[in-house]
Coordinates of C-alpha atoms and ligand atoms in Angstrom, one line a residue:
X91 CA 97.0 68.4 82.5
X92 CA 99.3 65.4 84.0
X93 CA 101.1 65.5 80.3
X94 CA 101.2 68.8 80.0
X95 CA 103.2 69.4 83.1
X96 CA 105.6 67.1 82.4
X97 CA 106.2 69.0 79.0
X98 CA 106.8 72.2 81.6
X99 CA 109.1 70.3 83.7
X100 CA 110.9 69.4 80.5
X101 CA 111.0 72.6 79.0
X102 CA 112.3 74.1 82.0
X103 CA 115.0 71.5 82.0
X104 CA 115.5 72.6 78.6
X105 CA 115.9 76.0 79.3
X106 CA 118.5 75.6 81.6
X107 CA 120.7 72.8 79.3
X108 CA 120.7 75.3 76.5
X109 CA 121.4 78.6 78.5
X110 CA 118.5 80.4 77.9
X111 CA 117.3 80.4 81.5
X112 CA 119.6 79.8 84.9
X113 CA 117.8 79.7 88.8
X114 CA 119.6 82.9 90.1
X115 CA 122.8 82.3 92.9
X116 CA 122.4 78.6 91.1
X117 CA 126.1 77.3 93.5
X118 CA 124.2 79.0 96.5
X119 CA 121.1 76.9 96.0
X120 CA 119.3 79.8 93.8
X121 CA 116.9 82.6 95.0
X122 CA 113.1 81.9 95.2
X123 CA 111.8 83.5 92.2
X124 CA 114.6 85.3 91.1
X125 CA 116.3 84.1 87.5
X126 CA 119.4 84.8 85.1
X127 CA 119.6 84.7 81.6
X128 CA 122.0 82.8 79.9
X129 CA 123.5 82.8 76.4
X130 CA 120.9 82.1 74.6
X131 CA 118.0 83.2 76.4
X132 CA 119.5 86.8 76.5
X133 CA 119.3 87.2 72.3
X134 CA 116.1 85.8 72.5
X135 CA 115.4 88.2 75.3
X136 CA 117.3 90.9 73.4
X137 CA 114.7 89.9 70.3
X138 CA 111.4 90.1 71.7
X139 CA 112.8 93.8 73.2
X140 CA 113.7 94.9 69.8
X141 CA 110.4 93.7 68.0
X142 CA 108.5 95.8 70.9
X143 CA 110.4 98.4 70.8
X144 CA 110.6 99.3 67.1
X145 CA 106.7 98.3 66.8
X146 CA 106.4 101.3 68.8
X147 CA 108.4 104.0 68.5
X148 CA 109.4 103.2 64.6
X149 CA 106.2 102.4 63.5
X150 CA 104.4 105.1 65.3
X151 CA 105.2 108.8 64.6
X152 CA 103.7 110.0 67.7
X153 CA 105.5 107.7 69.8
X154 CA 108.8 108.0 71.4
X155 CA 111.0 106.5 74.2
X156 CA 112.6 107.1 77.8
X157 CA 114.2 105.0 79.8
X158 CA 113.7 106.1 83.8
X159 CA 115.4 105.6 86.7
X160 CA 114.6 102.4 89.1
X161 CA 114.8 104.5 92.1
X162 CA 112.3 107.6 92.0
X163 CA 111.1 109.9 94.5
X164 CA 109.1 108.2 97.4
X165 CA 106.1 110.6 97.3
X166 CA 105.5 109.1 93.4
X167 CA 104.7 105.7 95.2
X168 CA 102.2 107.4 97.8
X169 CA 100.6 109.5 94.7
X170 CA 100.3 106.2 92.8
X171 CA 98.3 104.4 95.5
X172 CA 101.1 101.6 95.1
X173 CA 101.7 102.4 99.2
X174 CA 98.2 102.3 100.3
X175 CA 96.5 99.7 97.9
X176 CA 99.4 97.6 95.5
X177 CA 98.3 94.5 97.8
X178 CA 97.7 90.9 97.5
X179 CA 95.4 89.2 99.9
X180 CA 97.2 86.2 101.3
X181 CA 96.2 83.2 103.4
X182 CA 98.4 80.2 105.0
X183 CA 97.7 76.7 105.7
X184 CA 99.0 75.9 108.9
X185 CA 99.2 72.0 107.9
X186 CA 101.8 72.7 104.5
X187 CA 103.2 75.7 106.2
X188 CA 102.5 77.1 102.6
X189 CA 101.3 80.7 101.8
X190 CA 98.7 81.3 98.6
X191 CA 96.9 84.3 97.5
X192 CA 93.4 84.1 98.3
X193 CA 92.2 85.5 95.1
X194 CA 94.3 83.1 92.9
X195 CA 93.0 80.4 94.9
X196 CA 88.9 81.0 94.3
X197 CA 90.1 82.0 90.4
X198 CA 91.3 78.2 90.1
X199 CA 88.2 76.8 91.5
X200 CA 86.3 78.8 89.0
X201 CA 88.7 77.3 85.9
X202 CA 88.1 73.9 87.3
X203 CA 84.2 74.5 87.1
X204 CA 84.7 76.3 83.7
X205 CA 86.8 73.2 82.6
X206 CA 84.0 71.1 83.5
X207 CA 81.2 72.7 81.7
X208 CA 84.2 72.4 78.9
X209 CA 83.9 68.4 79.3
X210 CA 80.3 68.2 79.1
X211 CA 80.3 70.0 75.8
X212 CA 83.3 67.4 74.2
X213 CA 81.7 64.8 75.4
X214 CA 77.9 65.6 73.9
X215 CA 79.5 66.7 70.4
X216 CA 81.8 63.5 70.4
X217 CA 77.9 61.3 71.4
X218 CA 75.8 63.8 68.7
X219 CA 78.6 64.0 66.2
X220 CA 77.7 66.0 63.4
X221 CA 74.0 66.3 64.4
X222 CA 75.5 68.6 67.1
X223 CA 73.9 72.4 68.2
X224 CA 76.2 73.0 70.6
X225 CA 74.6 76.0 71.6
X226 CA 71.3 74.9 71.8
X227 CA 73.0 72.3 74.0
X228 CA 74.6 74.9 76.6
X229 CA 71.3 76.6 76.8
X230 CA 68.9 73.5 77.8
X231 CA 71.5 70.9 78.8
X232 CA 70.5 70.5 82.6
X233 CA 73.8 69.7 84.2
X234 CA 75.4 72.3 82.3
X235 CA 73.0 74.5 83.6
X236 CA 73.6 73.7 86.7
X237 CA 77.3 73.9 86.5
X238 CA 76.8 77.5 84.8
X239 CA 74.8 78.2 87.9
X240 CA 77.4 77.1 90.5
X241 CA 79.3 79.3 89.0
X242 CA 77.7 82.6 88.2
X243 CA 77.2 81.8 92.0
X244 CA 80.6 82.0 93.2
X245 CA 81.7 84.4 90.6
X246 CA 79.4 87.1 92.0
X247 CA 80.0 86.5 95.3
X248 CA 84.2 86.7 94.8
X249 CA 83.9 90.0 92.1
X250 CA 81.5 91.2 95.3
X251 CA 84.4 90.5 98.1
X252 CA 87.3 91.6 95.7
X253 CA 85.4 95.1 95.3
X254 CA 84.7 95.7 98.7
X255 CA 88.0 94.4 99.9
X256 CA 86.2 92.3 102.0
X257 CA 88.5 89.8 103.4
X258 CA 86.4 87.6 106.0
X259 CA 84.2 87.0 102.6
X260 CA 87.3 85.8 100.2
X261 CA 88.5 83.5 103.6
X262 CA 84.6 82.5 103.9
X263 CA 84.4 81.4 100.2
X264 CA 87.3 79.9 100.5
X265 CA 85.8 77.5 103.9
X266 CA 82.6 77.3 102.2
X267 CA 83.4 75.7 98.3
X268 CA 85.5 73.9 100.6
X269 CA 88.9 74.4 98.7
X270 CA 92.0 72.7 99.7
X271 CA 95.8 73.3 100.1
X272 CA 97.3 71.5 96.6
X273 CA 99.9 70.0 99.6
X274 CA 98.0 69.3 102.7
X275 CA 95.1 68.5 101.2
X276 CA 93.5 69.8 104.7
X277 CA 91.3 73.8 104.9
X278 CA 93.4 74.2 108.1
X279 CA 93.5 78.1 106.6
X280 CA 94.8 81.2 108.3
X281 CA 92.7 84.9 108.2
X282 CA 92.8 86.5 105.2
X283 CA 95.6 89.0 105.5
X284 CA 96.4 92.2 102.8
X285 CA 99.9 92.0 102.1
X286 CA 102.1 94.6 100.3
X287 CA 104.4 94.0 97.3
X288 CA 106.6 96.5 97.2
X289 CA 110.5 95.9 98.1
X290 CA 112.0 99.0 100.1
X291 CA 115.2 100.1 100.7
X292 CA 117.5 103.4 102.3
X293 CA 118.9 105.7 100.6
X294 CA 121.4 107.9 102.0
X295 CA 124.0 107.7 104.7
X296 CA 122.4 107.4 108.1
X297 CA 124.7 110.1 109.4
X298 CA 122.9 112.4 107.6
X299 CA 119.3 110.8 108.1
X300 CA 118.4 108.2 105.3
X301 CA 115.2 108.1 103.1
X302 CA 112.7 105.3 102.4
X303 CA 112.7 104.1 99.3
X304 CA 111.1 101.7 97.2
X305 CA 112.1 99.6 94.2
X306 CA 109.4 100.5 91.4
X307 CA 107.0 97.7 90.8
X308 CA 106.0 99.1 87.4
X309 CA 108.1 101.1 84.7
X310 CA 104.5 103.2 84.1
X311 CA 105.1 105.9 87.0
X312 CA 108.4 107.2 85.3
X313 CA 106.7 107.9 82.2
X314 CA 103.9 109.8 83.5
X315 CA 106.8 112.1 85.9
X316 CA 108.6 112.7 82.7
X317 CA 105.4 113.2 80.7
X318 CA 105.3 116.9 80.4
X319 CA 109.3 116.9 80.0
X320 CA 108.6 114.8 77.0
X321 CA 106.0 116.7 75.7
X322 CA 107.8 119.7 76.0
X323 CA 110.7 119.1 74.7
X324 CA 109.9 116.5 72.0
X325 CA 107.2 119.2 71.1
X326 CA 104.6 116.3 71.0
X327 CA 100.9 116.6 70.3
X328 CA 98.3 114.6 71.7
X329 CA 97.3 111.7 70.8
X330 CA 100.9 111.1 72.1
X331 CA 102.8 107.8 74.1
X332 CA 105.6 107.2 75.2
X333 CA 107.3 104.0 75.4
X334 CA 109.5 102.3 78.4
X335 CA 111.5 99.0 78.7
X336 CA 112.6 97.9 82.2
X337 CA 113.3 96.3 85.3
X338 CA 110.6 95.8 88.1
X339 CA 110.3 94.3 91.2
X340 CA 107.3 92.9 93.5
X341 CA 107.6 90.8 96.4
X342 CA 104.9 88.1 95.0
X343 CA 103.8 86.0 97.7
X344 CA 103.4 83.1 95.2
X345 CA 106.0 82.6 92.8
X346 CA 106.5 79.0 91.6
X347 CA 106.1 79.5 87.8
X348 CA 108.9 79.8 86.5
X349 CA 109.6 82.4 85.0
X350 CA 105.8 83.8 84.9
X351 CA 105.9 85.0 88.5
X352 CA 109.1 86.6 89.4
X353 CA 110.6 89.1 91.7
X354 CA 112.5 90.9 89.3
X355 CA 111.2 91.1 86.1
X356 CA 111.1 93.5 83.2
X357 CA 108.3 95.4 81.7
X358 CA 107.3 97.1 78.2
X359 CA 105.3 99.7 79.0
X360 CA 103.7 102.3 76.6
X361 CA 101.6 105.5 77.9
X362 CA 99.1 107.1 75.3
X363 CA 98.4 110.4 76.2
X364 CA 94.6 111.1 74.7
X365 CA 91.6 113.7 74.9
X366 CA 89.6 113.4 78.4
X367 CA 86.5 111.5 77.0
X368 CA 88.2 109.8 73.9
X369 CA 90.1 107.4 76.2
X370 CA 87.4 104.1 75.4
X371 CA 88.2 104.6 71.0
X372 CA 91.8 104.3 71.9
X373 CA 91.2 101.4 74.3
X374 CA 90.0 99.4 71.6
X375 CA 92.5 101.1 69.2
X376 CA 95.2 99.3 71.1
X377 CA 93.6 96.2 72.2
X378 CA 93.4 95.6 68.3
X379 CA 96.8 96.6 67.6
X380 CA 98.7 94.7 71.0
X381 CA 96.8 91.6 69.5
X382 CA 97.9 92.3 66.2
X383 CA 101.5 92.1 66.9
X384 CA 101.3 88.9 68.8
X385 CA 99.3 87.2 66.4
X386 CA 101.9 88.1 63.4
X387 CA 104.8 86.0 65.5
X388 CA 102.7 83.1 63.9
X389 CA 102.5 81.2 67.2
X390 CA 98.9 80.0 66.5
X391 CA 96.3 82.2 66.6
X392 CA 94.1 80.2 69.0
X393 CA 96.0 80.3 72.0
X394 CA 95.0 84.1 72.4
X395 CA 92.2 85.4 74.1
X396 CA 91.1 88.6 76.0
X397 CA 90.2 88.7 79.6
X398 CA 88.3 91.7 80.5
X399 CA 88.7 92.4 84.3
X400 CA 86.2 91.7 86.7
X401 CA 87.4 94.1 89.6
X402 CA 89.2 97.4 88.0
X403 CA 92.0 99.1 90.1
X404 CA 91.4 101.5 91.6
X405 CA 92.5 103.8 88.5
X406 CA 90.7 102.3 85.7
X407 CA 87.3 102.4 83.8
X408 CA 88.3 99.6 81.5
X409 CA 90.6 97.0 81.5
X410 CA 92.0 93.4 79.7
X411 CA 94.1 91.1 79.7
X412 CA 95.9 89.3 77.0
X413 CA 96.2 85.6 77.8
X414 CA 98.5 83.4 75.9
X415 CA 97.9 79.5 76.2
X416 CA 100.6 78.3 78.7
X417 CA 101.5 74.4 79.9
X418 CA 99.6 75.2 82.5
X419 CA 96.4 77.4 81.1
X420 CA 95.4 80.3 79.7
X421 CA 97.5 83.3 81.6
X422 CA 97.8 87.1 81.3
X423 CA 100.9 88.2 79.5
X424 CA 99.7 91.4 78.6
X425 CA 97.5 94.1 80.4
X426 CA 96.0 97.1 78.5
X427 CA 94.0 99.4 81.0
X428 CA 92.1 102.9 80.6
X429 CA 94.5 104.7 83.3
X430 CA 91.3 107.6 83.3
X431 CA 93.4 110.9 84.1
X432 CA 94.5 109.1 87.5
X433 CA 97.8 109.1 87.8
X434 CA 98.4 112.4 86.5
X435 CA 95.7 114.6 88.5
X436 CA 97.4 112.5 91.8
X437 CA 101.0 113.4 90.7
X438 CA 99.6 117.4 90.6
X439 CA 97.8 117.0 93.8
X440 CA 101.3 115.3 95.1
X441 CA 103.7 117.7 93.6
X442 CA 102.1 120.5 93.6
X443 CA 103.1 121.1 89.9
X444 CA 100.6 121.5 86.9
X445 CA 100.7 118.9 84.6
X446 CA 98.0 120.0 82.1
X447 CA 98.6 120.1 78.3
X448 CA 97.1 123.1 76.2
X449 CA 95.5 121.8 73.0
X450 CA 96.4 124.1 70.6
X451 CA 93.5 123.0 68.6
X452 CA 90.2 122.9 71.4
X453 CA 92.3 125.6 72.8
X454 CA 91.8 124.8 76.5
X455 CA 94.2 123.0 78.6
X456 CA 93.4 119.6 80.6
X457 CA 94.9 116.5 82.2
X458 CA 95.3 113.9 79.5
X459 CA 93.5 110.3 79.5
X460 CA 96.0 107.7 79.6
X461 CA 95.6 104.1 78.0
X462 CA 98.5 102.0 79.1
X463 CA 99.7 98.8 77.0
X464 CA 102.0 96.9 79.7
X465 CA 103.9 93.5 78.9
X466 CA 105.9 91.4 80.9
X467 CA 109.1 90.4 78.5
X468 CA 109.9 87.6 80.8
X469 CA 106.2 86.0 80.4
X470 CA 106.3 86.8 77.3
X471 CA 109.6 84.9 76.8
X472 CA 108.1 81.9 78.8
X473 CA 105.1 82.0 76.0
X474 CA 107.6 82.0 72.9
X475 CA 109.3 78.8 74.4
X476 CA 106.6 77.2 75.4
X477 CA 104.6 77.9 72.0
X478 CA 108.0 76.7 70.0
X479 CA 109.4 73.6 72.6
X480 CA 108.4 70.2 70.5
X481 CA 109.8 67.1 70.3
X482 CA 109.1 65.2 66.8
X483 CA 109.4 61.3 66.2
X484 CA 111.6 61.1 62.9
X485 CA 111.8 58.3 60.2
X486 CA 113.7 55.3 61.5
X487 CA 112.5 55.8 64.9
X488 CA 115.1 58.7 66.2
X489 CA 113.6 61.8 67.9
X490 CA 114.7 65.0 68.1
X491 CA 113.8 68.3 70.1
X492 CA 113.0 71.3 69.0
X493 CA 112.8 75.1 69.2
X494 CA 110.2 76.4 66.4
X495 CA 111.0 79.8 67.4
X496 CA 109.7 82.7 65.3
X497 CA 113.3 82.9 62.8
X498 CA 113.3 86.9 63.7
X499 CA 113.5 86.0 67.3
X500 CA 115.8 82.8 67.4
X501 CA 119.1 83.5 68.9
X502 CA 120.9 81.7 66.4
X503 CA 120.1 82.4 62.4
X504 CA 122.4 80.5 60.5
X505 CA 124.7 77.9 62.0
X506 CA 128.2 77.1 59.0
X507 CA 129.4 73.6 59.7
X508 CA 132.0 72.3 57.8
X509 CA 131.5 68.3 56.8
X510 CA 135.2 67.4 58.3
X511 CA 137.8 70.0 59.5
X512 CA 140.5 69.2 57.1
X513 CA 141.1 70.0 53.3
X514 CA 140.5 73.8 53.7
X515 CA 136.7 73.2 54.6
X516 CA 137.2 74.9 57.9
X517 CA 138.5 77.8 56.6
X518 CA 135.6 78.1 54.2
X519 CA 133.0 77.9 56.5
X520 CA 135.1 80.7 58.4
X521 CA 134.9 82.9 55.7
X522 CA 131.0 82.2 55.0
X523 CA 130.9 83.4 58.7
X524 CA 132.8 86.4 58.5
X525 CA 131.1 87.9 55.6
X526 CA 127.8 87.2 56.9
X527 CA 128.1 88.2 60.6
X528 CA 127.3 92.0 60.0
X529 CA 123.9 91.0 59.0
X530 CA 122.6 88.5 61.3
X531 CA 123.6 86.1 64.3
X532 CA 125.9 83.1 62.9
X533 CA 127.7 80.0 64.6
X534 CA 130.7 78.2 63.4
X535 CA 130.5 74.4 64.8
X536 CA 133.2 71.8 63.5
X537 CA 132.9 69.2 66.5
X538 CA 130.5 66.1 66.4
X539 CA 128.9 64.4 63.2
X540 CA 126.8 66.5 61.1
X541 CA 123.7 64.8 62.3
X542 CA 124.5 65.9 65.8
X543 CA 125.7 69.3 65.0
X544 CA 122.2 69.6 63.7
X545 CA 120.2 68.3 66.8
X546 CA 122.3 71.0 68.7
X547 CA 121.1 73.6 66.5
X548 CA 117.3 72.6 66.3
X549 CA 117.4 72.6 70.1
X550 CA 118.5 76.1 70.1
X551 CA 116.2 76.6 67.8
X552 CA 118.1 78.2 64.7
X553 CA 116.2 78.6 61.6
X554 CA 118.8 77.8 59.0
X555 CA 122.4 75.5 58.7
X556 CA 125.0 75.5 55.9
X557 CA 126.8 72.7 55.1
X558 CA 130.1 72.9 53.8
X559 CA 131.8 69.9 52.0
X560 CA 134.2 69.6 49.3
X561 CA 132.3 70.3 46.1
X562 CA 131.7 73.9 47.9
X563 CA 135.5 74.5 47.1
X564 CA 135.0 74.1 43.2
X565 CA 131.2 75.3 43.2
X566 CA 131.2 77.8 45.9
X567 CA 127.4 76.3 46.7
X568 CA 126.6 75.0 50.3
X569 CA 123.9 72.6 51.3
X570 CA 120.9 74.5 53.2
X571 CA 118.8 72.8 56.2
X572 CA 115.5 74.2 57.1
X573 CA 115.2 73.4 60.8
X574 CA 111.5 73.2 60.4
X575 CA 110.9 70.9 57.4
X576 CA 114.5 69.6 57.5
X577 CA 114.5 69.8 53.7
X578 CA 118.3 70.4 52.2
X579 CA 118.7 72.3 49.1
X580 CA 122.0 73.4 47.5
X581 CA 122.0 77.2 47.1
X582 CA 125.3 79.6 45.9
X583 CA 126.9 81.1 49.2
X584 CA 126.4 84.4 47.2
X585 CA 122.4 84.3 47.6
X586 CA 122.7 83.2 51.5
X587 CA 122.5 86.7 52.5
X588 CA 119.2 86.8 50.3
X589 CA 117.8 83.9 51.0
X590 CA 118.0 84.1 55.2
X591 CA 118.2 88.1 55.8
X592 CA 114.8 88.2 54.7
X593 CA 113.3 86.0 57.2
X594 CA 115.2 86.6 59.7
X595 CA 114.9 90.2 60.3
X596 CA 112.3 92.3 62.6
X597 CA 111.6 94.0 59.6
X598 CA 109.2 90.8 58.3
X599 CA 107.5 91.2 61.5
X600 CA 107.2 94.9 61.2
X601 CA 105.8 94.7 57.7
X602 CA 102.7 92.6 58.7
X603 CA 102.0 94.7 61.2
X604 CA 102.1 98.3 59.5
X605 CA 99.5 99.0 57.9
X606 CA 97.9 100.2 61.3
Ligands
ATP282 P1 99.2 89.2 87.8 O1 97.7 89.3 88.0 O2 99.6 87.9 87.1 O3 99.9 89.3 89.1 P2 99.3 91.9 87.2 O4 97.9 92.1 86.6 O5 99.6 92.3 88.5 O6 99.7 90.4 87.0 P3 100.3 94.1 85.8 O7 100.5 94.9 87.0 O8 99.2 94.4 84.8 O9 100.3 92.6 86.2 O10 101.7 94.1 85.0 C1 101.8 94.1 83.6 C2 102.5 92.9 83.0 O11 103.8 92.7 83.8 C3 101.8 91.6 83.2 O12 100.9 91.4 82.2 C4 102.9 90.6 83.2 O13 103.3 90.3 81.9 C5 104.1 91.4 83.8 N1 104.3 91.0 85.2 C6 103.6 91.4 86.3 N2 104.0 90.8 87.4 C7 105.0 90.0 87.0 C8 105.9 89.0 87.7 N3 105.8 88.9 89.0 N4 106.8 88.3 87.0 C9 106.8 88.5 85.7 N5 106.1 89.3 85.0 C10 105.2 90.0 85.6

């Protein structure tokens, strides 16, 4: 784990050298969890955006986008339950002065137990070797079985205390496994207190009174307001969604991530509108197909995995997460829920207004099912650079760091460096640049040797370089470098286009994924 964080610290470092990621109000000593993107990190940002984005609403007929309004009505937030229950419980050690959520705190404990029973398993299959049943051995092992125990133990009691809101039990779990602040090391703990995430502001002069409102902490409420409006006038037919990039904003009480936990972050939401009672087949419709277009980014297929939740809110009957393998663990980058008919039914109750839809072919009207797909672009930007960040020991005992970034999302395709600026080499490369910069991303870099102009690239991460030296200007062929194999080959500048456009576009991602 030691290792591993110093390969976060490093990547954040990284980030920040190559401008893909600055600390917000950096010359006024940044703003806790809030973060810019720079150069870089915005095409890459840009990227992942576009590969959602089509996914949906190019490879799905029956899905279309919006894009809502930040500040919405304040009633919407009261109908949502986001006023009364979006809450964190939070505790403070009075020793470290520090605040932690209570929950996040008893779900660590449980990873550490769950890394232990982990150990015990390594360690028997390295001792059994090939002889090993390592199932046989979780089932009759007696220390795993006690650690299993332990376990089931406090996972029953913390689902029980999460369900019932209970918050003397999550502060009386906490006192009794005995867990610790990370910087005190003391349990000099606080109450358990709830604590609401929302950020509000006015609206309004005050002359003429002023309005409470808040700043949406999800992008999903101004789909469902606009759902009929869509329907209507996009003359769509359920089985339905609709599809939403955009800001939100929570006031975490923990944020020290990264970028995995911010204020302000941005979401890619879908809404798919579905027959009352067929919402569980489209559940597992989408949890297949969200998976599906991770998996085809070719970051490894192992560091994926579902998490079903243990405590659903308070408008689901199903739920999961996606977790992607971070430095620091398996995390959720990616929620799918069974919203039930929730949000709607509230927003009539709220409004006043009917919000059914009249199946032409049951011909009755009802209040559709929703099942959400929602995906945080900023964690999901974290797991692309962390899945891609690698520094390699070369041949002669150089290193060198770098991006192995899915080509179709790197920043950078195709970087034209010219061997030396003189004898009309520049000027080549400029024109390899100009006829190729209407299809894809290029660079033009002249200063430094070769061999550095090439480490700036693979740090950046950019799938492909051109050389240009003087046999180009007799042959009109330029050397190609593969950033991940660093193999040259000479190719015509004629078949660049070919040769990178292919691999580089959203399309090859699309096209694994299509045949849904
Ligand atoms: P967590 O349990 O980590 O707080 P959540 O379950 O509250 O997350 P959702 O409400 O399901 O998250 O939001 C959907 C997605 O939005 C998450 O999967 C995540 O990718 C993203 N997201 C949520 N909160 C943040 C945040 N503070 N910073 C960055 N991304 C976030």
């Amino acid at each position: 784990m030691a290792q591993q964080e110093e390969v976060f610290k490093k990547l954040i470092s990284h980030c920040k050298e190559y401008g893909f990621v600055f600390p917000s109000s950096e010359i006024y000593d940044g703003l806790s969890a809030v973060y810019d993107y720079g150069q870089m990190g915005v095409e890459l940002k840009n990227n992942i955006k576009k590969y959602w984005w089509d996914s949906m609403v190019l490879l799905h007929e029956n899905i279309v986008g919006i894009d809502s309004a930040i500040f919405m009505h304040p009633t919407i937030w009261k109908a949502s339950g986001h006023v009364d229950a979006f809450n964190d419980p939070l505790i403070d050690n009075r020793d470290s002065k520090k605040r932690y959520r209570a929950d996040v705190l008893i779900e660590d404990l449980l990873a550490k137990m769950d890394e232990k029973i982990e150990k015990e398993v390594e360690k028997a299959a390295k001792r059994f070797g090939d002889s090993f049943d390592e199932k046989l051995f979780r089932e009759t092992n007696p220390r795993v079985q006690e650690h299993v125990a332990k376990r089931e133990e406090l996972h029953n009691r913390f689902v029980k205390a999460m369900n019932d809101n209970n918050l003397e039990e999550l502060r009386q779990i906490i006192l009794d496994y005995e867990i610790v602040c990370p910087l005190s090391g003391t349990r000099n703990w606080t109450e358990v207190r709830q604590f609401n995430l929302m950020f509000s502001t006015e609206m309004g002069s005050t002359a003429d009174g002023s309005m409470k409102v808040y700043l949406r902490p999800e992008t999903a409420q101004g789909i469902f307001v606009n759902y009929l409006n869509v329907q209507k006038t996009g003359r769509m037919r359920i089985p339905f969604g609709i599809a939403q990039i955009g800001k939100a904003f929570r006031n975490e009480i923990v944020a020290r991530q990264f970028i995995f936990r911010m204020r302000e972050f941005e979401q890619m939401e879908m809404q798919f509108f579905v027959r009352p009672g067929e919402e569980l087949k489209w559940f597992a419709k989408w949890k297949e197909t969200r998976l599906k277009w991770h998996k085809a980014l070719g970051l490894g297929d192992n560091k994926y995995r579902f998490h079903d939740h243990d405590k659903l809110a308070h408008y689901a009957n199903a739920a999961t997460d996606i977790e992607f393998e971070m430095p620091f663990g398996f995390k959720e980058v990616e929620g799918i829920h069974s919203r039930t008919n929730f949000d709607l039914s509230s927003h009539e109750k709220y409004s006043g207004k009917k919000l059914q839809y009249f199946d032409p072919e049951l011909n009755e009207s009802y209040v559709p099912y929703v099942i959400e797909t929602s995906i945080g672009v900023d964690r999901m930007f974290l797991s692309v650079m962390a899945a891609s960040y690698c520094e390699e020991e070369l041949e002669g005992g150089d290193t060198r760091v770098v991006l192995r970034l899915p080509a179709a999302l790197a920043p950078v395709k195709l970087a034209v460096l010219p061997l030396v600026r003189k004898d009309g080499l520049a000027e080549k490369a400029r024109e390899i640049v100009d006829a190729l910069r209407f299809d894809f991303k290029c660079q033009y870099d002249e200063k430094d040797s070769i061999g550095k102009r090439y480490r700036r690239q693979d740090a950046i991460g950019t799938p492909f370089c051109v050389t240009v030296d003087h046999d180009t200007l007799v042959d009109n062929c330029v050397t190609i470098r593969f950033r991940d194999t660093m193999e040259q080959k000479r190719v015509p500048i004629d078949e660049l286009a070919h040769i990178i456009g292919e691999q580089v576009s959203i399309k090859s991602l699309l096209q694994k994924i299509a045949n849904d």
